Every structure is written in C-alpha cells, then in structure tokens.
Coordinates of C-alpha atoms and ligand atoms in Angstrom, one line a residue:
Chain A
M1 CA 188.1 382.6 82.9
A2 CA 189.8 384.1 79.9
E3 CA 187.4 386.4 78.1
K4 CA 187.0 387.0 74.4
V5 CA 188.5 390.3 73.2
L6 CA 188.5 392.1 69.8
M7 CA 191.9 393.1 68.7
K8 CA 194.1 393.9 65.7
G9 CA 196.7 391.3 64.8
N10 CA 199.5 393.7 65.7
E11 CA 198.0 394.4 69.1
A12 CA 197.4 390.8 69.8
I13 CA 201.0 390.0 69.0
A14 CA 202.2 392.7 71.4
E15 CA 199.8 391.7 74.2
A16 CA 200.8 388.0 73.8
A17 CA 204.5 389.0 74.0
I18 CA 203.9 391.0 77.2
R19 CA 202.0 388.0 78.7
S20 CA 204.9 385.8 77.8
G21 CA 207.2 387.7 80.0
L22 CA 208.7 390.1 77.5
K23 CA 211.1 392.4 79.2
C24 CA 212.6 394.6 76.4
Y25 CA 211.1 395.7 73.2
F26 CA 213.0 397.8 70.6
G27 CA 211.7 399.0 67.3
Y28 CA 211.5 401.7 64.7
P29 CA 208.3 402.9 63.1
I30 CA 207.2 401.4 59.8
T31 CA 203.7 400.7 58.4
P32 CA 201.9 398.3 58.6
Q33 CA 203.2 397.2 62.1
N34 CA 203.1 400.5 63.9
E35 CA 200.5 399.2 66.4
I36 CA 203.1 397.0 67.9
P37 CA 205.6 399.7 69.1
A38 CA 202.6 401.9 70.1
Y39 CA 201.2 399.1 72.2
M40 CA 204.5 398.4 73.8
A41 CA 205.1 402.1 74.6
A42 CA 201.7 402.1 76.3
H43 CA 201.6 398.8 78.1
L44 CA 205.1 397.2 78.4
T45 CA 206.5 400.1 80.3
K46 CA 203.7 399.9 82.8
K47 CA 204.7 396.3 83.5
G48 CA 208.2 397.5 84.3
G49 CA 209.6 396.5 81.0
T50 CA 211.7 398.6 78.6
F51 CA 210.5 400.2 75.4
I52 CA 212.9 402.1 73.2
Q53 CA 212.1 403.7 69.9
A54 CA 215.4 403.1 68.3
E55 CA 217.2 405.3 65.8
S56 CA 216.9 402.6 63.2
E57 CA 216.1 398.9 62.7
I58 CA 219.8 398.2 62.8
A59 CA 220.0 399.7 66.3
A60 CA 216.8 397.9 67.4
I61 CA 218.0 394.5 66.5
N62 CA 221.4 395.2 68.2
M63 CA 219.5 396.4 71.3
V64 CA 217.8 393.1 71.3
Y65 CA 221.2 391.4 71.0
G66 CA 222.4 393.3 74.1
A67 CA 219.2 392.7 76.2
S68 CA 219.1 389.0 75.3
C69 CA 222.8 388.6 76.4
T70 CA 221.6 389.3 80.0
G71 CA 219.0 386.6 79.8
A72 CA 216.0 389.0 79.4
R73 CA 213.2 388.1 76.9
A74 CA 213.7 390.6 74.1
M75 CA 211.8 391.3 70.9
T76 CA 211.7 393.6 67.9
S77 CA 209.2 394.0 65.0
S78 CA 209.2 395.7 61.7
S79 CA 208.0 395.4 58.1
S80 CA 209.9 394.3 55.0
P81 CA 212.4 397.1 54.4
G82 CA 213.2 397.3 58.1
I83 CA 213.6 393.5 58.3
S84 CA 216.2 393.7 55.5
L85 CA 218.2 396.1 57.8
K86 CA 218.0 393.6 60.6
Q87 CA 219.5 390.7 58.7
E88 CA 223.1 391.2 59.9
G89 CA 221.8 391.3 63.4
I90 CA 219.7 388.1 63.0
S91 CA 222.8 386.3 61.7
Y92 CA 224.7 387.5 64.8
L93 CA 221.9 386.3 67.1
V94 CA 222.2 382.8 65.6
G95 CA 226.0 382.9 65.7
A96 CA 226.1 384.0 69.3
K97 CA 223.3 381.6 70.3
L98 CA 220.9 384.3 71.6
P99 CA 217.2 383.9 71.9
A100 CA 215.0 386.6 70.4
V101 CA 211.6 387.1 68.8
I102 CA 211.3 389.0 65.5
V103 CA 208.1 390.0 63.9
N104 CA 207.8 390.8 60.2
I105 CA 204.4 392.2 59.1
M106 CA 205.2 392.1 55.4
R107 CA 204.4 394.8 52.8
G108 CA 204.8 395.1 49.1
G109 CA 208.4 395.3 47.7
P110 CA 211.0 395.4 46.3
G111 CA 212.5 398.7 47.4
L112 CA 210.1 401.0 49.3
G113 CA 207.3 399.2 47.6
N114 CA 204.0 400.0 49.3
I115 CA 202.2 399.3 52.6
A116 CA 199.9 396.7 51.2
P117 CA 200.0 393.1 52.3
S118 CA 202.5 390.8 50.8
Q119 CA 204.3 387.5 51.2
A120 CA 207.4 388.4 49.2
D121 CA 209.9 388.0 52.1
Y122 CA 209.6 384.2 52.1
F123 CA 213.0 383.6 50.6
Q124 CA 214.6 386.1 53.0
S125 CA 212.9 384.5 56.0
V126 CA 213.6 380.8 55.3
K127 CA 216.7 380.8 53.0
G128 CA 219.0 382.9 55.1
G129 CA 218.5 386.6 54.5
G130 CA 221.5 387.3 56.6
H131 CA 225.0 385.8 55.9
G132 CA 226.2 382.4 57.0
D133 CA 224.7 378.9 57.3
Y134 CA 221.8 379.5 59.6
R135 CA 218.2 378.6 60.2
M136 CA 215.4 379.8 62.4
I137 CA 211.9 378.7 63.1
V138 CA 209.4 380.9 61.1
Y139 CA 205.8 380.9 62.2
T140 CA 203.1 382.1 59.7
P141 CA 199.8 382.7 61.6
E142 CA 196.6 382.7 59.6
T143 CA 194.3 384.4 62.2
V144 CA 194.6 386.9 65.0
Q145 CA 194.1 384.1 67.5
E146 CA 196.9 382.0 66.0
A147 CA 199.1 385.1 65.9
A148 CA 198.8 385.5 69.7
D149 CA 199.2 381.7 70.3
L150 CA 202.3 381.5 68.1
T151 CA 203.9 384.6 69.7
M152 CA 203.7 382.9 73.1
K153 CA 205.2 379.7 71.6
A154 CA 207.9 381.7 69.8
F155 CA 209.3 383.0 73.1
D156 CA 209.6 379.5 74.5
K157 CA 211.2 378.1 71.4
A158 CA 213.7 381.0 71.2
D159 CA 214.8 380.2 74.8
E160 CA 214.6 376.4 74.3
Y161 CA 216.9 376.5 71.2
R162 CA 218.8 379.7 72.0
N163 CA 218.0 380.9 68.6
P164 CA 215.9 383.7 67.1
V165 CA 212.4 382.9 66.0
L166 CA 210.5 384.8 63.3
I167 CA 206.8 385.5 63.2
L168 CA 205.9 386.2 59.6
G169 CA 202.6 387.9 58.9
D170 CA 201.4 390.5 56.4
A171 CA 199.5 393.8 56.5
I172 CA 196.1 392.0 56.5
L173 CA 197.0 389.9 59.6
G174 CA 198.5 393.0 61.3
Q175 CA 195.6 395.3 60.6
M176 CA 192.5 393.1 60.8
M177 CA 190.4 392.9 64.0
E178 CA 189.2 389.5 65.1
P179 CA 188.0 388.1 68.4
L180 CA 190.5 386.0 70.3
I181 CA 191.1 384.5 73.7
F182 CA 194.6 384.8 75.2
K183 CA 195.7 381.5 76.4
E184 CA 197.8 381.1 79.5
P185 CA 201.5 381.3 78.6
S186 CA 203.3 377.9 79.2
G187 CA 205.0 379.1 82.3
R188 CA 208.1 377.2 81.2
T189 CA 211.3 378.5 82.7
F190 CA 214.7 378.3 81.1
D191 CA 218.0 378.2 83.0
K192 CA 220.3 380.7 81.4
S193 CA 222.8 380.8 84.1
S194 CA 225.5 378.9 82.1
W195 CA 225.8 381.7 79.5
K196 CA 224.0 385.0 80.4
L197 CA 226.0 388.1 81.2
G198 CA 226.0 390.1 84.5
N199 CA 225.6 389.6 88.2
R200 CA 228.6 387.4 88.2
K201 CA 229.3 385.6 91.5
D202 CA 231.6 382.7 91.9
R203 CA 231.5 381.7 88.3
P204 CA 233.9 382.0 85.4
S205 CA 233.4 385.0 83.1
H206 CA 231.0 384.6 80.2
L207 CA 231.5 385.6 76.6
I208 CA 228.8 386.3 74.0
N209 CA 230.4 386.5 70.6
S210 CA 230.4 384.9 67.1
L211 CA 234.0 385.3 66.2
S212 CA 236.9 382.9 66.3
L213 CA 240.0 383.3 64.2
S214 CA 241.5 380.0 65.4
E215 CA 241.6 377.3 62.8
G216 CA 238.6 375.0 62.6
V217 CA 236.7 376.5 65.5
V218 CA 234.0 378.1 63.3
E219 CA 233.6 375.0 61.3
E220 CA 233.1 373.0 64.5
W221 CA 230.6 375.4 65.8
N222 CA 228.7 375.3 62.5
W223 CA 228.4 371.5 63.0
E224 CA 227.1 372.2 66.6
L225 CA 224.5 374.6 65.2
K226 CA 223.5 372.0 62.6
K227 CA 222.6 369.6 65.4
K228 CA 220.3 372.2 66.7
F229 CA 218.8 372.9 63.3
D230 CA 218.3 369.2 62.8
L231 CA 216.5 368.9 66.1
M232 CA 214.2 371.8 65.1
T233 CA 213.5 370.2 61.8
E234 CA 212.6 367.0 63.6
K235 CA 210.5 368.5 66.3
E236 CA 209.2 371.9 65.5
M237 CA 207.4 371.5 62.1
M238 CA 203.7 372.6 62.3
V239 CA 201.2 372.1 59.5
E240 CA 197.4 372.0 59.1
E241 CA 195.9 369.6 56.6
Y242 CA 192.4 370.6 55.7
L243 CA 190.2 368.1 53.7
T244 CA 193.2 366.5 52.0
D245 CA 192.1 362.9 52.6
D246 CA 190.0 362.5 49.4
A247 CA 191.3 365.5 47.6
D248 CA 192.0 365.4 43.9
L249 CA 193.8 368.8 44.1
V250 CA 195.5 370.2 47.1
F251 CA 196.2 373.9 47.7
V252 CA 199.5 374.8 49.4
A253 CA 199.4 378.2 51.1
Y254 CA 200.2 379.9 54.3
G255 CA 199.0 382.9 56.3
T256 CA 196.5 385.2 54.4
S257 CA 196.8 383.1 51.2
A258 CA 195.8 380.1 53.2
R259 CA 192.7 381.9 54.5
I260 CA 191.7 382.7 50.9
C261 CA 192.4 379.1 49.8
R262 CA 190.3 377.7 52.6
A263 CA 187.3 379.7 51.3
V264 CA 188.0 378.4 47.8
V265 CA 188.2 374.8 49.1
N266 CA 184.8 375.3 50.9
Q267 CA 183.2 376.8 47.8
S268 CA 184.6 374.4 45.3
R269 CA 183.5 371.4 47.3
K270 CA 180.0 372.8 47.2
E271 CA 180.4 372.8 43.4
G272 CA 181.6 369.2 43.4
Y273 CA 185.3 369.6 43.2
K274 CA 187.3 367.6 45.7
T275 CA 189.9 370.0 46.9
G276 CA 192.0 370.3 50.1
L277 CA 194.6 372.6 51.7
I278 CA 198.0 372.0 53.2
R279 CA 198.8 375.0 55.3
P280 CA 202.4 375.2 56.6
I281 CA 202.2 376.9 60.0
T282 CA 206.0 376.8 60.1
V283 CA 207.5 377.7 56.7
W284 CA 210.8 376.7 58.3
P285 CA 210.9 373.8 59.1
F286 CA 208.9 373.2 56.0
P287 CA 206.3 370.4 56.0
S288 CA 208.0 368.6 53.1
D289 CA 207.2 365.1 54.3
V290 CA 203.5 366.0 54.6
I291 CA 203.4 367.3 51.0
S292 CA 205.6 364.3 49.8
K293 CA 203.2 361.8 51.4
C294 CA 200.3 363.6 49.8
T295 CA 201.7 363.0 46.3
R296 CA 200.6 359.3 46.7
K297 CA 197.0 360.2 46.3
T298 CA 197.0 363.7 44.9
K299 CA 198.4 364.5 41.5
D300 CA 197.7 368.3 41.5
F301 CA 199.1 370.8 43.9
F302 CA 198.0 374.4 43.6
V303 CA 200.3 376.9 45.3
V304 CA 198.9 380.3 46.1
E305 CA 201.2 383.1 47.3
M306 CA 201.2 386.9 47.5
S307 CA 204.4 387.0 45.6
L308 CA 205.8 386.0 42.2
G309 CA 206.3 382.5 43.6
Q310 CA 208.8 381.7 46.4
M311 CA 207.4 378.9 48.6
I312 CA 206.6 377.1 45.3
E313 CA 210.3 376.2 45.2
D314 CA 210.0 374.3 48.4
V315 CA 206.8 372.6 47.3
K316 CA 208.6 371.5 44.1
L317 CA 211.4 370.0 46.2
A318 CA 208.9 368.1 48.3
V319 CA 206.9 366.9 45.3
L320 CA 210.0 366.0 43.2
G321 CA 208.2 365.6 40.0
R322 CA 205.6 363.1 41.3
A323 CA 202.6 365.5 40.7
S324 CA 201.8 368.6 38.7
I325 CA 202.2 372.0 40.4
H326 CA 200.1 375.0 39.6
F327 CA 200.5 378.5 40.7
H328 CA 198.6 381.7 41.4
G329 CA 200.5 384.6 42.7
R330 CA 199.9 388.3 43.2
P331 CA 203.1 390.4 43.8
G332 CA 203.6 394.0 45.1
G333 CA 200.6 394.2 47.5
G334 CA 198.1 392.4 45.2
I335 CA 195.7 390.1 47.0
P336 CA 194.6 386.8 45.3
A337 CA 190.9 386.9 44.6
E338 CA 188.7 383.9 45.2
P339 CA 187.0 384.1 41.8
D340 CA 190.3 384.2 40.0
I341 CA 191.6 381.1 41.9
M342 CA 188.3 379.4 41.3
K343 CA 188.5 380.0 37.6
Q344 CA 192.0 378.7 37.4
L345 CA 191.0 375.7 39.5
K346 CA 188.2 374.8 37.1
E347 CA 190.5 374.9 34.1
I348 CA 193.0 372.6 35.9
M349 CA 190.2 370.2 36.8
K350 CA 188.9 370.2 33.2
K351 CA 192.1 368.4 32.0
Chain B
M1 CA 259.2 395.4 101.1
K2 CA 256.6 397.7 99.7
K3 CA 254.8 396.5 96.6
V4 CA 254.8 399.1 93.9
Y5 CA 253.4 397.2 91.0
E6 CA 251.0 394.3 90.9
R7 CA 249.3 392.5 88.0
N8 CA 245.6 393.3 87.8
N9 CA 243.8 390.0 88.3
I10 CA 241.2 391.0 85.7
A11 CA 243.9 390.4 83.1
L12 CA 244.1 386.7 82.4
D13 CA 247.6 385.3 82.1
M14 CA 247.7 385.4 78.4
P15 CA 250.0 387.0 75.8
S16 CA 248.7 390.4 74.5
P17 CA 247.2 390.0 71.1
Y18 CA 248.4 393.5 70.0
C19 CA 251.3 394.6 67.9
P20 CA 254.3 396.1 69.5
G21 CA 253.7 399.8 70.3
C22 CA 250.0 399.6 70.0
G23 CA 248.0 401.7 72.4
H24 CA 245.1 399.2 73.0
G25 CA 247.0 397.2 75.7
I26 CA 247.7 400.1 77.9
I27 CA 244.2 401.5 77.6
H28 CA 242.7 398.1 78.4
R29 CA 244.9 398.0 81.5
M30 CA 243.6 401.3 82.7
V31 CA 240.0 400.3 82.1
M32 CA 240.7 397.1 84.1
D33 CA 242.3 399.1 86.9
A34 CA 239.4 401.5 87.1
I35 CA 236.9 398.6 87.2
K36 CA 238.9 396.9 90.0
E37 CA 239.4 400.1 92.0
V38 CA 235.6 400.6 92.2
G39 CA 235.2 396.9 93.1
Q40 CA 232.9 396.1 90.1
A41 CA 234.7 393.3 88.4
D42 CA 231.8 390.9 89.1
N43 CA 229.3 393.4 88.0
T44 CA 230.8 394.6 84.7
I45 CA 229.8 393.9 81.2
F46 CA 232.5 394.8 78.7
M47 CA 231.1 395.8 75.3
A48 CA 233.7 394.9 72.7
P49 CA 233.8 396.5 69.3
V50 CA 234.7 395.0 66.0
G51 CA 238.2 396.1 65.4
C52 CA 241.6 395.1 66.8
S53 CA 240.2 395.2 70.4
I54 CA 237.6 392.6 69.6
L55 CA 240.3 390.4 71.0
A56 CA 240.0 392.0 74.4
Y57 CA 238.1 388.9 75.6
T58 CA 241.1 386.7 75.1
Y59 CA 242.6 388.2 78.2
L60 CA 239.9 390.1 80.1
D61 CA 238.4 388.1 83.0
L62 CA 235.1 390.0 82.6
D63 CA 231.7 389.2 81.1
V64 CA 232.1 390.3 77.5
C65 CA 229.6 391.0 74.8
Q66 CA 230.7 391.3 71.2
P67 CA 228.1 392.7 68.8
A68 CA 228.3 393.6 65.2
H69 CA 230.7 396.3 63.7
G70 CA 229.7 399.7 65.0
R71 CA 226.6 398.6 66.8
T72 CA 228.1 398.3 70.2
P73 CA 226.4 401.4 71.6
A74 CA 223.0 399.9 70.6
A75 CA 223.8 396.6 72.2
A76 CA 225.2 398.3 75.3
T77 CA 221.8 400.1 75.5
G78 CA 220.1 396.7 75.5
V79 CA 222.4 395.4 78.2
K80 CA 222.1 398.4 80.4
R81 CA 218.3 398.7 80.1
A82 CA 217.9 395.1 81.0
L83 CA 220.5 395.3 83.9
P84 CA 220.5 398.9 85.1
D85 CA 222.7 398.2 88.1
S86 CA 225.5 396.6 86.1
L87 CA 228.6 398.5 85.0
V88 CA 228.6 398.7 81.2
V89 CA 231.8 399.7 79.6
L90 CA 231.8 400.5 75.9
Y91 CA 235.1 400.2 74.1
Q92 CA 235.3 401.2 70.4
G93 CA 237.8 402.2 67.7
D94 CA 237.4 405.1 65.3
G95 CA 236.1 403.1 62.3
D96 CA 233.6 401.3 64.6
L97 CA 232.4 404.4 66.3
A98 CA 232.8 407.3 63.9
A99 CA 232.1 405.6 60.5
I100 CA 229.8 402.6 60.4
G101 CA 228.4 403.2 63.9
T102 CA 228.0 407.0 63.9
A103 CA 224.2 406.8 64.3
E104 CA 224.4 404.3 67.2
I105 CA 226.9 406.4 69.3
V106 CA 225.0 409.7 68.6
H107 CA 221.7 408.3 69.7
A108 CA 223.0 406.3 72.7
V109 CA 224.6 409.6 73.9
N110 CA 221.5 411.6 73.0
R111 CA 219.3 409.2 75.1
G112 CA 221.7 409.8 78.0
E113 CA 222.3 406.1 78.5
N114 CA 224.1 405.7 81.7
I115 CA 227.2 404.0 80.3
T116 CA 230.9 404.7 80.0
A117 CA 232.5 404.8 76.5
V118 CA 236.2 404.6 75.8
F119 CA 236.9 405.6 72.3
V120 CA 240.3 404.7 71.0
N121 CA 241.2 407.1 68.2
N122 CA 244.2 405.7 66.3
A123 CA 243.3 407.5 63.1
I124 CA 243.3 404.2 61.1
Y125 CA 241.5 400.9 60.6
G126 CA 243.9 398.6 62.4
M127 CA 242.2 395.3 62.2
T128 CA 241.6 395.3 58.4
G129 CA 245.1 396.4 57.7
G130 CA 245.4 400.2 57.6
Q131 CA 242.6 401.7 55.6
M132 CA 241.6 405.3 56.0
A133 CA 239.5 406.1 59.1
P134 CA 237.1 408.9 59.6
T135 CA 239.7 410.3 61.9
T136 CA 242.7 409.9 59.6
L137 CA 244.5 413.2 59.5
E138 CA 244.8 415.3 56.3
G139 CA 247.9 414.2 54.5
Q140 CA 248.1 411.0 56.5
R141 CA 248.7 407.9 54.3
A142 CA 246.6 404.8 54.5
T143 CA 246.1 401.9 52.1
T144 CA 242.9 403.6 50.7
C145 CA 244.5 407.0 50.5
P146 CA 248.0 406.2 49.4
E147 CA 248.8 409.8 48.5
G148 CA 247.7 411.0 51.9
R149 CA 244.1 411.9 52.9
N150 CA 242.9 414.8 50.8
P151 CA 239.6 416.4 51.5
M152 CA 239.8 418.1 48.1
L153 CA 239.6 414.7 46.5
G154 CA 236.3 414.0 48.3
Q155 CA 237.9 411.9 51.1
G156 CA 236.3 414.1 53.8
Y157 CA 237.8 415.8 56.8
P158 CA 239.0 414.1 60.0
I159 CA 236.0 414.0 62.4
R160 CA 236.5 415.5 65.8
V161 CA 234.1 413.2 67.7
C162 CA 234.2 415.0 71.1
E163 CA 233.3 418.3 69.5
L164 CA 230.6 416.5 67.5
L165 CA 229.0 415.0 70.5
Q166 CA 229.5 418.0 72.8
S167 CA 226.2 419.7 71.8
L168 CA 224.1 416.7 72.7
R169 CA 222.2 417.2 76.0
G170 CA 222.4 413.6 76.9
L171 CA 226.2 413.8 77.3
Y172 CA 227.2 414.2 80.9
Y173 CA 231.0 414.0 80.6
A174 CA 233.5 414.1 77.8
E175 CA 237.2 414.3 77.7
R176 CA 239.9 413.8 75.1
T177 CA 243.2 412.4 76.4
S178 CA 246.3 410.7 74.9
V179 CA 248.7 407.9 75.8
H180 CA 251.8 409.4 74.1
D181 CA 253.7 409.9 77.4
A182 CA 253.5 409.1 81.1
K183 CA 251.8 412.4 82.1
N184 CA 249.1 411.9 79.6
V185 CA 248.7 408.2 80.5
L186 CA 247.9 409.4 84.0
K187 CA 245.4 411.9 82.8
T188 CA 243.7 409.1 80.7
R189 CA 243.7 406.9 83.8
K190 CA 241.9 409.7 85.8
A191 CA 239.4 410.3 83.0
I192 CA 238.5 406.7 82.6
K193 CA 238.0 406.4 86.4
K194 CA 235.8 409.4 86.4
G195 CA 233.8 408.1 83.6
I196 CA 233.2 404.9 85.5
E197 CA 232.4 406.6 88.8
N198 CA 229.9 408.8 86.9
Q199 CA 228.1 405.7 85.8
M200 CA 228.0 404.3 89.3
A201 CA 226.5 407.5 90.5
K202 CA 223.9 407.2 87.7
K203 CA 225.0 410.5 86.1
G204 CA 224.5 409.5 82.4
F205 CA 226.8 409.1 79.4
S206 CA 230.5 409.5 79.9
F207 CA 232.8 409.6 76.8
I208 CA 236.6 409.4 76.9
E209 CA 238.4 409.7 73.7
V210 CA 241.9 408.5 73.8
L211 CA 244.5 409.3 71.1
S212 CA 246.5 406.2 70.5
P213 CA 249.4 405.0 68.3
C214 CA 249.2 402.3 65.6
P215 CA 252.9 402.1 64.6
V216 CA 252.5 399.0 62.4
N217 CA 249.7 400.5 60.2
W218 CA 251.2 404.0 60.2
G219 CA 254.5 402.5 59.0
M220 CA 256.5 404.1 61.9
T221 CA 258.7 402.9 64.8
P222 CA 256.8 402.9 68.1
R223 CA 258.8 405.9 69.2
K224 CA 258.0 407.9 66.0
A225 CA 254.4 406.9 66.4
L226 CA 254.3 408.4 69.9
E227 CA 255.8 411.6 68.5
Y228 CA 253.1 411.6 65.8
V229 CA 250.4 411.4 68.4
E230 CA 251.9 414.3 70.3
K231 CA 252.8 416.6 67.5
E232 CA 250.2 415.8 64.7
M233 CA 247.2 414.2 66.3
A234 CA 247.0 416.3 69.5
A235 CA 247.4 419.5 67.3
Y236 CA 244.3 418.6 65.4
Y237 CA 242.4 416.9 68.2
P238 CA 242.9 419.2 71.2
L239 CA 243.2 417.4 74.5
G240 CA 241.1 418.3 77.5
E241 CA 237.6 418.3 78.8
F242 CA 234.6 419.0 76.5
K243 CA 231.7 418.4 79.0
V244 CA 231.7 418.3 82.7
D245 CA 228.7 417.7 84.9
G246 CA 226.5 418.0 81.8
K247 CA 227.9 421.4 81.0
I248 CA 230.0 422.4 77.9
V249 CA 233.5 423.3 79.0
Ligands
LIG1 C1 229.7 395.0 58.6 C2 231.2 395.0 58.6 N1 231.9 395.7 57.7 C3 233.3 395.6 57.8 C4 233.9 394.8 58.7 C5 235.4 394.7 58.6 N2 236.1 395.4 59.7 C6 236.5 394.8 60.8 S1 237.3 395.8 61.9 C7 237.2 397.1 60.8 C8 237.7 398.5 61.2 C9 238.2 398.6 62.5 O1 238.8 399.8 62.7 P1 238.7 400.7 64.0 O2 237.3 400.7 64.5 O3 239.4 402.0 63.8 O4 239.5 399.8 65.1 P2 241.0 399.4 65.2 O5 241.1 398.1 64.6 O6 241.9 400.4 64.5 O7 241.3 399.3 66.7 C10 236.4 396.8 59.7 C11 236.2 397.7 58.6 C12 233.2 394.1 59.5 N3 233.7 393.2 60.5 N4 231.8 394.1 59.5

C-alpha cells in the first residue's frame, strides 16, 4: 500500500503532478519554488516527459499553451513576480479554452519584495490578474498532504472545464517538510479529440485561438464562458468548517494563515472562548454562502491574512453588514503570530 | 491537356484577407505548397503570429495554433516537444518576432528546436496601421516616425535578424529571400521547402526571412512597393544563405 513519505511542499506538488500524468513542465527559476523545476528536471524526464527551463516566465506559460494545444497535460510554476509575467498567458489559456495547471508559491511584494511567505497575490489570483472577463479555480492548500491531493485534483478540473487551474501556496507551504501519503490519481480520462491539434486524420482542421474580429462573436463566447464559470461556482467550491457550530467568533483564513488560526482556535477554546474557523480551500469559487449562513449565529468574523487585507473584501461581500468583521494582517513577508492574534481576539471578546 | 496550375487544396475557398499587393498571400501559398509536397498536411501544426497573418486560419485548412503577440516560438516549442513527429511551422512578422518576441525567437533557435520558421519582414507593423517596426529602414516613414526613422533621435537601427541569429549554435539553416520578382519568389519557394525538409529529417531549427511589400502602410502603389523591396530593403538586408548544415556561410 501507499507508504508515508517526508517531503517539502514544493516536491510533493511536483511528484503529485507527475503521478497525475503530467507530460510537459516549463518553468523559470525563482525562490521559493525552485524545488519544483529541480524535481521535474530530475524525475519528469525519466518518465519520458518534457522539462524545459524557459528563458522567462512569459515563455514558460506560452510553452504550456503550445503543449496543452496538443492535448498533453502541461504545467508551470513560479512565485509572485513570475506569476505577474504569466498573466497575459493565463488570460489566453482561458480565452482559447486550454487546460493547464499553474502553481504560485507566493513571496513578499510588491516589486521584487523578498522571498518570505506571503498571501498578497489574492487579488491577482481571484479577481483577474490578466485582462478580460475570466475566472479560474484557485486551490489554497494548508498542508503538504493537501498540496499533493489538490494538485491531482487540479489536473482533472483543468481538463474537465478546459480552463487553467491555479494552486496558490506560500513560501512556508513550499519549503516545509511534512509526512504525506500520495493518493492514487483518479484515473479519469478526458476526450480531447474534438479540439486538440496534431495527428489529424479524417477530421476537419482544428483551431486554437482567442481572436475574432467579427461582430458579436467575442461577446457570444464570453456568455459561453460564463456558463462554465457558473458551473464551477456551483460545483467546485471547497471549504472546511472547523468548530463553527457553537462559535461566537469565526476566523476566516486560508493556507498558512488558516494553520495559524486553527492553533489559535484550539488554544482559545482551552481558555473558554468559543471560536471556530472557516477555511476556504478554493478562494475562487469563494465560499460566500457558507460565510453568509454563518452570520445567522455568529456576529464576529475575524479575517487573518498575510497581506494588508485582500480576501477580507470577499468576506465583507458575504457578510453584507450582518456581522462585525475584524482583521489581522501581516504584509511583505510577515507571519501572523499566535499571541498577537490571541491578544486581539481577547479584546474583541471583551466588548 | 496538361494541367499547369492547380489550386492547393490546403487553401480553403475563401477570399484573401490581405490588402492588394501584400506579400503575405504569396508566402502563405508557398508554405502550403511545401507542406503539400512533403505530404504532411494532416500532420502539420501552423503556428500563427499576432499581426496581419493572424488571419491565416481563415483560409488554411491546417491545424492552427494562435498564441500571444511574439510568443509563437515558445508556444511552438511546447507543441513540438509534446508532438515531436508533427510538422511545426512558425510564421511571424517583424514586430512579432524582432520586437516583442525577441527573447522567444532567440531562445527557441538556441535550443535548436526542430521547427521551421518563416519570418516575414515587411519593415512595418501592418496590423496596427503602419507603426515603426524594428526592421523599418533608416529614413523610412511610419506613423510613429513621421519624419522617417532616425537612429540619431534614439529610434534605433533596423535589425538584421538573420545576422543576429547566425552565431547561435542551435541554428541549422538560415536564408534571407524576397518576393519582389518571379526569380526571387522561386528562391523563396526553394528555401521554405528546404526548411521543411530539414525539420522532417530532424536537423534542427530552420529560419527563412522573406522581404515582403506592404504597399498600403508604406503609402506606395504595389509596383512601387516591389521596387522598394528590391532597391532599398535588399540593399540593407542582403539576400542569400546565412547558415547551411549548421555552418555559417
Ligand atoms: C501584447 C500586445 N501588444 C500589442 C498588440 C498589438 N499588435 C497587434 S499586431 C502588432 C504588430 C504586428 O506587426 P508585425 O509583426 O510586423 O506583422 P504584420 O502585421 O506587419 O504582418 C501589434 C503591435 C497585441 N496584440 N498584443
């Protein structure tokens, strides 16, 4: 049976991708995700796949575009500045209806920032980033195990919807070592014969593009895309609710911040405070309904992020003034500290 | 009766999207002929650029991939690595290849990707309405250099792309041709065919630069534009081979 292994988050993502049938990986070095390309160079090529160290993140995402056109499972990874460079390509992937998996192991910004963990690319990940009306599923793993599991899922969802899927982690997730067990990949197969390029026999030619200058065509196709985004919203939202049933205050946090909040929930409960945690596993689609429902019994929400506050806007939209929202954020590579959150929690609970 | 001309069935029965006197149509035709002659129509992936020839798909009966502006060599790399036995033909204009996409073409060549590139140098940005291109000649007018390109004003010098790529070891074959008259059209035809045969023989990167007229954006009659290619462009961009069998000529 599957055995327990000890791995860094970055390596677990890479290994899970290879197990998911990844054929082509393209990337450009940037800390703190360098273990991913290194793992691919060492292991993917041995499995007959392609690894290229591209000349830039722009080239890498466009190599993904090309490989995906042929029906091959393709992937790239980077960290914040590099992900900024990929935004045009991500928009094109959506526009051309191409599956792809993209990993962002976030670091402090803006600009070159630093190589410390951060969650400051939330807006970029869920509110567009690139141009045009588009959406993509964004997974935010909390543990190395979950990073591996969600990577496997990401490949299936990319193929199912013919849309890029983003895995959003941070330097802590990428660098920390944890034990995990690789699950069996789903084994789902996707028929791409109606659109993929190459090996054409007795079929009309196929075109992968995202342009039409004829009147109304691009509008029509945006409405088509919307149907897909609506379906994702309906079916793909993932969230964990931890001890929310009797909670007077509910934390909302994802990824590393959620890990920290979980510890605060456990400690504060020992001290007699009834707290809970809503942890979005997908930040798009966002668990708005879960938060909204929670306002019936909870009147205090406490958002914790490794940024100046980005997801908090989506929490506000879900709460719609029916409860108070509190915030603790650390930008630029700062990591929220449990004692600081606990102190702020106690002040809130005093009122 | 002997048939002397036949429509290439890779061309769909559609009107050409190009302006009168434009070189893209004739160059497309030669690419299609070469693909047909080697019997690879079913196995070809045509990599369109962003530029006037983005519209190639409207009448090419081939599988076509259209990536972002300038990124076609990177996307072609992805296609070719995923499907090494397919015939991958890269087709780019001068803005696409020698300005926004300079890094991608240099590195695709440097990796020695086994693909065939047709680079259409018309010394101007056609699709966006006649702006200065990296290959616009000194003194040549464009909407963004209305007095004529002047390197002394910081507008840079026209880039000779074959010469630039020549030193890269990944380049197997490079030739610059022109379509200003019948003789040179035939030379272009041969060069494109050779580039495609090289790919089928897995030789590496083949690069064919074609000097081509853009009468509308140059503000010339088609005949004058052909003269301009011959007298002005070919004088600055020497025609001929730059690399053969991986060796500098
Ligand atoms: C990122 C981006 N920047 C700018 C453009 C606008 N644009 C479209 S085609 C083009 C230039 C095309 O010129 P060239 O490559 O010389 O080809 P031609 O049209 O002359 O054949 C530009 C600047 C774009 N589509 N994408």
